[in-house]
Amino acid sequence: MLKVDNIHTYYGNIHALKGVSLEVNAGEIVTLVGSNGAGKTTTVKTIAGLLTAAEGGVFFNGEDITELAADKTVRKGIALVPEGRQIFPFMTVQENLDMGAYSRTGDADIKYSYQEVFTLFPKLWERRKQQAGTLSGGEQQMLAMGRALMAKPKLLLLDEPSLGLAPILVETIFTLIQEINRQGTSVLLIEQNARMALLIAHRGYILETGKIVLADQADKLLNSDEVRKAYLGE
């Protein structure tokens, strides 16, 4: 479904990604694990069209989307849940979800998406008239995920969904990611919490200073001495 082929991305003179290649197949959860500054967020921003690769390519269902702007990639079927959630704090929960559906037409189809989101996240139904900025951190993360799902993506990019959440909420968010995947959405998961990410993923990539240094089935990475020492604190 997604093929990232040898991309190089820069911030000014800073060479942030140095030939990153990865793939996500239909139906998979794939995780990209790495420490702060490794280039994880740069990778998803390049896929989503918020940054443009200087070299290499991004392909989605066989189509070259390397130079497409973010609004166009959404229409192709890719939705990003950004790091830090970035909800609209002075809009209601309902209005935030409305923003997620901006690129779609067909009232009946959109109405069905609301039902799906509220089934996944019942708290959002309870809070639908509430200002989004007054939600708890966990509820805001659910809203950011719900807003992305309103675009009806084929591929969901999740950037650090567990950041700043209490451990019990982290478990809830990861369970919801698995459910979203079971319902037919492929997922590329960016995470510092390597253990949790690898426990729910099918495959994983390890990113260090802008380069993929390891790629394997998630269970094999979990049992790798190198990964356990560097990322799992063992």
mmCIF file of C-alpha atoms in Angstrom:
data_model
loop_
_atom_site.group_PDB
_atom_site.id
_atom_site.type_symbol
_atom_site.label_atom_id
_atom_site.label_comp_id
_atom_site.label_asym_id
_atom_site.label_seq_id
_atom_site.Cartn_x
_atom_site.Cartn_y
_atom_site.Cartn_z
ATOM 1 C CA MET A 1 0.000 0.000 0.000
ATOM 2 C CA LEU A 2 2.702 2.484 1.046
ATOM 3 C CA LYS A 3 6.253 2.426 -0.260
ATOM 4 C CA VAL A 4 8.807 4.943 0.954
ATOM 5 C CA ASP A 5 11.854 4.627 -1.280
ATOM 6 C CA ASN A 6 15.208 6.057 -0.209
ATOM 7 C CA ILE A 7 13.900 9.471 0.869
ATOM 8 C CA HIS A 8 16.181 12.331 1.883
ATOM 9 C CA THR A 9 14.499 15.235 3.668
ATOM 10 C CA TYR A 10 16.085 18.470 4.865
ATOM 11 C CA TYR A 11 15.224 21.229 7.328
ATOM 12 C CA GLY A 12 17.206 24.047 5.768
ATOM 13 C CA ASN A 13 20.794 22.774 5.826
ATOM 14 C CA ILE A 14 20.006 19.970 8.284
ATOM 15 C CA HIS A 15 19.945 16.563 6.578
ATOM 16 C CA ALA A 16 17.166 14.970 8.672
ATOM 17 C CA LEU A 17 16.412 11.801 6.667
ATOM 18 C CA LYS A 18 19.297 10.036 4.954
ATOM 19 C CA GLY A 19 17.801 7.443 2.636
ATOM 20 C CA VAL A 20 14.809 6.087 4.585
ATOM 21 C CA SER A 21 12.941 3.187 2.967
ATOM 22 C CA LEU A 22 9.944 1.372 4.441
ATOM 23 C CA GLU A 23 6.715 -0.324 3.400
ATOM 24 C CA VAL A 24 3.218 -0.779 4.833
ATOM 25 C CA ASN A 25 1.071 -3.518 3.322
ATOM 26 C CA ALA A 26 -2.726 -3.468 3.336
ATOM 27 C CA GLY A 27 -4.085 -4.595 6.709
ATOM 28 C CA GLU A 28 -0.841 -4.143 8.636
ATOM 29 C CA ILE A 29 0.207 -2.213 11.704
ATOM 30 C CA VAL A 30 3.813 -1.187 11.100
ATOM 31 C CA THR A 31 5.760 0.713 13.736
ATOM 32 C CA LEU A 32 8.681 3.082 13.354
ATOM 33 C CA VAL A 33 10.653 3.202 16.585
ATOM 34 C CA GLY A 34 13.481 5.522 17.543
ATOM 35 C CA SER A 35 14.719 7.991 20.111
ATOM 36 C CA ASN A 36 14.030 11.738 20.110
ATOM 37 C CA GLY A 37 15.573 13.415 17.071
ATOM 38 C CA ALA A 38 15.930 10.186 15.090
ATOM 39 C CA GLY A 39 13.669 11.486 12.299
ATOM 40 C CA LYS A 40 10.385 9.713 13.039
ATOM 41 C CA THR A 41 8.154 12.791 12.805
ATOM 42 C CA THR A 42 10.047 14.011 9.727
ATOM 43 C CA THR A 43 9.293 10.664 8.079
ATOM 44 C CA VAL A 44 5.519 10.877 8.634
ATOM 45 C CA LYS A 45 5.417 14.553 7.667
ATOM 46 C CA THR A 46 7.154 13.663 4.397
ATOM 47 C CA ILE A 47 4.647 10.864 3.751
ATOM 48 C CA ALA A 48 1.698 13.137 4.613
ATOM 49 C CA GLY A 49 2.869 15.950 2.316
ATOM 50 C CA LEU A 50 3.753 18.459 5.046
ATOM 51 C CA LEU A 51 7.391 18.176 3.947
ATOM 52 C CA THR A 52 8.763 17.273 0.525
ATOM 53 C CA ALA A 53 11.624 14.828 0.030
ATOM 54 C CA ALA A 54 14.622 16.294 -1.783
ATOM 55 C CA GLU A 55 15.499 12.824 -3.086
ATOM 56 C CA GLY A 56 13.707 9.496 -3.270
ATOM 57 C CA GLY A 57 9.980 8.845 -3.549
ATOM 58 C CA VAL A 58 6.754 8.150 -1.677
ATOM 59 C CA PHE A 59 4.281 5.833 -3.413
ATOM 60 C CA PHE A 60 0.728 5.030 -2.325
ATOM 61 C CA ASN A 61 -1.136 2.195 -4.029
ATOM 62 C CA GLY A 62 1.374 2.440 -6.849
ATOM 63 C CA GLU A 63 0.968 6.194 -7.367
ATOM 64 C CA ASP A 64 3.820 8.642 -6.890
ATOM 65 C CA ILE A 65 2.674 11.116 -4.205
ATOM 66 C CA THR A 66 6.127 12.491 -3.358
ATOM 67 C CA GLU A 67 5.273 16.085 -4.243
ATOM 68 C CA LEU A 68 1.581 16.125 -3.313
ATOM 69 C CA ALA A 69 0.519 18.707 -0.710
ATOM 70 C CA ALA A 70 -1.092 17.493 2.514
ATOM 71 C CA ASP A 71 -4.684 18.258 1.467
ATOM 72 C CA LYS A 72 -4.188 16.102 -1.641
ATOM 73 C CA THR A 73 -2.735 13.155 0.289
ATOM 74 C CA VAL A 74 -5.826 13.188 2.541
ATOM 75 C CA ARG A 75 -8.002 12.845 -0.549
ATOM 76 C CA LYS A 76 -5.855 9.901 -1.669
ATOM 77 C CA GLY A 77 -6.615 8.111 1.610
ATOM 78 C CA ILE A 78 -3.831 9.033 4.062
ATOM 79 C CA ALA A 79 -4.670 10.754 7.370
ATOM 80 C CA LEU A 80 -2.199 11.969 9.999
ATOM 81 C CA VAL A 81 -2.760 12.141 13.748
ATOM 82 C CA PRO A 82 0.023 14.609 14.593
ATOM 83 C CA GLU A 83 2.337 14.586 17.577
ATOM 84 C CA GLY A 84 0.825 16.645 20.387
ATOM 85 C CA ARG A 85 -2.689 16.009 18.992
ATOM 86 C CA GLN A 86 -3.139 19.565 17.612
ATOM 87 C CA ILE A 87 -6.889 19.655 18.034
ATOM 88 C CA PHE A 88 -8.781 22.944 17.657
ATOM 89 C CA PRO A 89 -9.164 23.871 21.372
ATOM 90 C CA PHE A 90 -11.840 26.577 21.024
ATOM 91 C CA MET A 91 -14.077 24.460 18.795
ATOM 92 C CA THR A 92 -16.397 21.781 20.116
ATOM 93 C CA VAL A 93 -15.686 18.080 19.828
ATOM 94 C CA GLN A 94 -18.347 17.882 17.096
ATOM 95 C CA GLU A 95 -16.778 20.772 15.167
ATOM 96 C CA ASN A 96 -13.347 19.128 15.354
ATOM 97 C CA LEU A 97 -14.816 15.968 13.854
ATOM 98 C CA ASP A 98 -16.513 18.045 11.173
ATOM 99 C CA MET A 99 -13.085 19.372 10.186
ATOM 100 C CA GLY A 100 -11.878 15.809 9.667
ATOM 101 C CA ALA A 101 -14.607 15.230 7.080
ATOM 102 C CA TYR A 102 -13.965 18.454 5.115
ATOM 103 C CA SER A 103 -12.702 16.641 2.008
ATOM 104 C CA ARG A 104 -15.676 14.273 1.752
ATOM 105 C CA THR A 105 -19.086 14.488 0.127
ATOM 106 C CA GLY A 106 -22.197 12.389 0.722
ATOM 107 C CA ASP A 107 -24.171 13.126 3.860
ATOM 108 C CA ALA A 108 -25.282 9.551 4.489
ATOM 109 C CA ASP A 109 -21.730 8.221 4.222
ATOM 110 C CA ILE A 110 -20.381 10.922 6.549
ATOM 111 C CA LYS A 111 -23.186 10.261 9.047
ATOM 112 C CA TYR A 112 -22.145 6.608 9.121
ATOM 113 C CA SER A 113 -18.557 7.690 9.866
ATOM 114 C CA TYR A 114 -19.772 9.698 12.861
ATOM 115 C CA GLN A 115 -21.518 6.576 14.142
ATOM 116 C CA GLU A 116 -18.303 4.566 13.723
ATOM 117 C CA VAL A 117 -16.222 7.184 15.549
ATOM 118 C CA PHE A 118 -18.707 7.509 18.421
ATOM 119 C CA THR A 119 -18.864 3.704 18.722
ATOM 120 C CA LEU A 120 -15.070 3.532 18.967
ATOM 121 C CA PHE A 121 -14.856 6.532 21.304
ATOM 122 C CA PRO A 122 -18.071 6.750 23.389
ATOM 123 C CA LYS A 123 -16.509 9.545 25.476
ATOM 124 C CA LEU A 124 -16.558 11.777 22.400
ATOM 125 C CA TRP A 125 -20.313 11.307 22.085
ATOM 126 C CA GLU A 126 -20.750 12.342 25.713
ATOM 127 C CA ARG A 127 -18.499 15.387 25.170
ATOM 128 C CA ARG A 128 -19.609 16.307 21.637
ATOM 129 C CA LYS A 129 -20.848 19.803 22.614
ATOM 130 C CA GLN A 130 -17.893 20.526 24.871
ATOM 131 C CA GLN A 131 -14.939 22.732 23.890
ATOM 132 C CA ALA A 132 -12.120 20.434 22.831
ATOM 133 C CA GLY A 133 -9.531 22.322 24.884
ATOM 134 C CA THR A 134 -11.330 21.338 28.106
ATOM 135 C CA LEU A 135 -10.923 17.586 27.464
ATOM 136 C CA SER A 136 -8.383 15.469 29.323
ATOM 137 C CA GLY A 137 -5.177 14.458 27.519
ATOM 138 C CA GLY A 138 -6.528 10.990 26.760
ATOM 139 C CA GLU A 139 -9.807 12.376 25.444
ATOM 140 C CA GLN A 140 -7.927 14.847 23.252
ATOM 141 C CA GLN A 141 -5.900 11.970 21.791
ATOM 142 C CA MET A 142 -9.127 10.085 21.063
ATOM 143 C CA LEU A 143 -10.511 13.213 19.400
ATOM 144 C CA ALA A 144 -7.399 13.610 17.243
ATOM 145 C CA MET A 145 -7.753 9.975 16.158
ATOM 146 C CA GLY A 146 -11.500 10.357 15.582
ATOM 147 C CA ARG A 147 -10.950 13.502 13.513
ATOM 148 C CA ALA A 148 -8.460 11.637 11.291
ATOM 149 C CA LEU A 149 -10.869 8.705 10.887
ATOM 150 C CA MET A 150 -13.559 11.114 9.668
ATOM 151 C CA ALA A 151 -11.455 11.466 6.500
ATOM 152 C CA LYS A 152 -12.101 7.726 5.948
ATOM 153 C CA PRO A 153 -8.420 6.904 5.433
ATOM 154 C CA LYS A 154 -7.005 3.710 4.018
ATOM 155 C CA LEU A 155 -3.787 4.438 5.911
ATOM 156 C CA LEU A 156 -3.614 6.112 9.332
ATOM 157 C CA LEU A 157 -0.333 7.768 10.359
ATOM 158 C CA LEU A 158 -0.088 7.997 14.158
ATOM 159 C CA ASP A 159 2.696 10.184 15.537
ATOM 160 C CA GLU A 160 3.458 9.483 19.223
ATOM 161 C CA PRO A 161 -0.132 8.735 20.339
ATOM 162 C CA SER A 162 0.978 7.753 23.858
ATOM 163 C CA LEU A 163 2.970 10.933 24.521
ATOM 164 C CA GLY A 164 2.138 12.492 27.887
ATOM 165 C CA LEU A 165 -0.576 9.981 28.799
ATOM 166 C CA ALA A 166 -0.937 7.999 32.033
ATOM 167 C CA PRO A 167 -0.034 4.278 31.655
ATOM 168 C CA ILE A 168 -3.663 3.097 31.897
ATOM 169 C CA LEU A 169 -4.655 5.503 29.113
ATOM 170 C CA VAL A 170 -1.720 4.329 26.999
ATOM 171 C CA GLU A 171 -3.130 0.790 27.153
ATOM 172 C CA THR A 172 -6.555 2.092 26.114
ATOM 173 C CA ILE A 173 -5.124 4.007 23.139
ATOM 174 C CA PHE A 174 -3.144 0.991 21.927
ATOM 175 C CA THR A 175 -6.218 -1.240 22.224
ATOM 176 C CA LEU A 176 -8.136 1.282 20.113
ATOM 177 C CA ILE A 177 -5.360 1.288 17.498
ATOM 178 C CA GLN A 178 -5.719 -2.488 17.211
ATOM 179 C CA GLU A 179 -9.489 -2.142 16.829
ATOM 180 C CA ILE A 180 -9.111 0.503 14.102
ATOM 181 C CA ASN A 181 -6.783 -1.883 12.298
ATOM 182 C CA ARG A 182 -9.206 -4.807 12.713
ATOM 183 C CA GLN A 183 -11.890 -2.676 11.072
ATOM 184 C CA GLY A 184 -9.760 -2.417 7.934
ATOM 185 C CA THR A 185 -7.449 0.597 8.276
ATOM 186 C CA SER A 186 -3.708 0.088 7.837
ATOM 187 C CA VAL A 187 -1.557 1.880 10.408
ATOM 188 C CA LEU A 188 1.934 3.366 10.474
ATOM 189 C CA LEU A 189 2.674 3.957 14.162
ATOM 190 C CA ILE A 190 5.446 6.290 15.306
ATOM 191 C CA GLU A 191 6.383 5.638 18.929
ATOM 192 C CA GLN A 192 9.019 6.153 21.602
ATOM 193 C CA ASN A 193 7.259 3.483 23.695
ATOM 194 C CA ALA A 194 8.970 0.699 21.768
ATOM 195 C CA ARG A 195 7.624 -2.178 23.839
ATOM 196 C CA MET A 196 3.958 -1.248 23.472
ATOM 197 C CA ALA A 197 4.371 -0.447 19.779
ATOM 198 C CA LEU A 198 6.096 -3.735 18.991
ATOM 199 C CA LEU A 199 3.529 -5.707 21.007
ATOM 200 C CA ILE A 200 0.683 -4.592 18.705
ATOM 201 C CA ALA A 201 2.563 -4.226 15.396
ATOM 202 C CA HIS A 202 3.044 -6.825 12.696
ATOM 203 C CA ARG A 203 6.410 -5.427 11.595
ATOM 204 C CA GLY A 204 8.800 -2.765 12.803
ATOM 205 C CA TYR A 205 11.608 -0.489 11.709
ATOM 206 C CA ILE A 206 14.277 1.022 13.956
ATOM 207 C CA LEU A 207 15.349 4.543 13.006
ATOM 208 C CA GLU A 208 18.598 6.143 14.197
ATOM 209 C CA THR A 209 19.831 9.597 13.118
ATOM 210 C CA GLY A 210 17.812 9.588 9.911
ATOM 211 C CA LYS A 211 18.595 6.022 8.830
ATOM 212 C CA ILE A 212 16.788 2.686 9.165
ATOM 213 C CA VAL A 213 19.186 0.427 11.048
ATOM 214 C CA LEU A 214 16.934 -2.604 11.654
ATOM 215 C CA ALA A 215 13.743 -3.991 10.090
ATOM 216 C CA ASP A 216 11.970 -7.240 10.971
ATOM 217 C CA GLN A 217 8.818 -8.892 12.247
ATOM 218 C CA ALA A 218 7.732 -7.125 15.445
ATOM 219 C CA ASP A 219 8.113 -10.185 17.670
ATOM 220 C CA LYS A 220 11.676 -10.730 16.443
ATOM 221 C CA LEU A 221 12.572 -7.112 17.169
ATOM 222 C CA LEU A 222 11.062 -7.467 20.662
ATOM 223 C CA ASN A 223 13.362 -10.425 21.298
ATOM 224 C CA SER A 224 16.449 -8.846 19.732
ATOM 225 C CA ASP A 225 19.213 -8.234 22.266
ATOM 226 C CA GLU A 226 20.198 -5.060 20.425
ATOM 227 C CA VAL A 227 16.664 -3.633 20.541
ATOM 228 C CA ARG A 228 16.087 -4.692 24.141
ATOM 229 C CA LYS A 229 19.284 -3.019 25.269
ATOM 230 C CA ALA A 230 18.844 0.212 23.285
ATOM 231 C CA TYR A 231 15.059 0.765 23.424
ATOM 232 C CA LEU A 232 13.507 -1.443 26.095
ATOM 233 C CA GLY A 233 15.893 -0.662 28.953
ATOM 234 C CA GLU A 234 16.910 -4.284 29.453
#
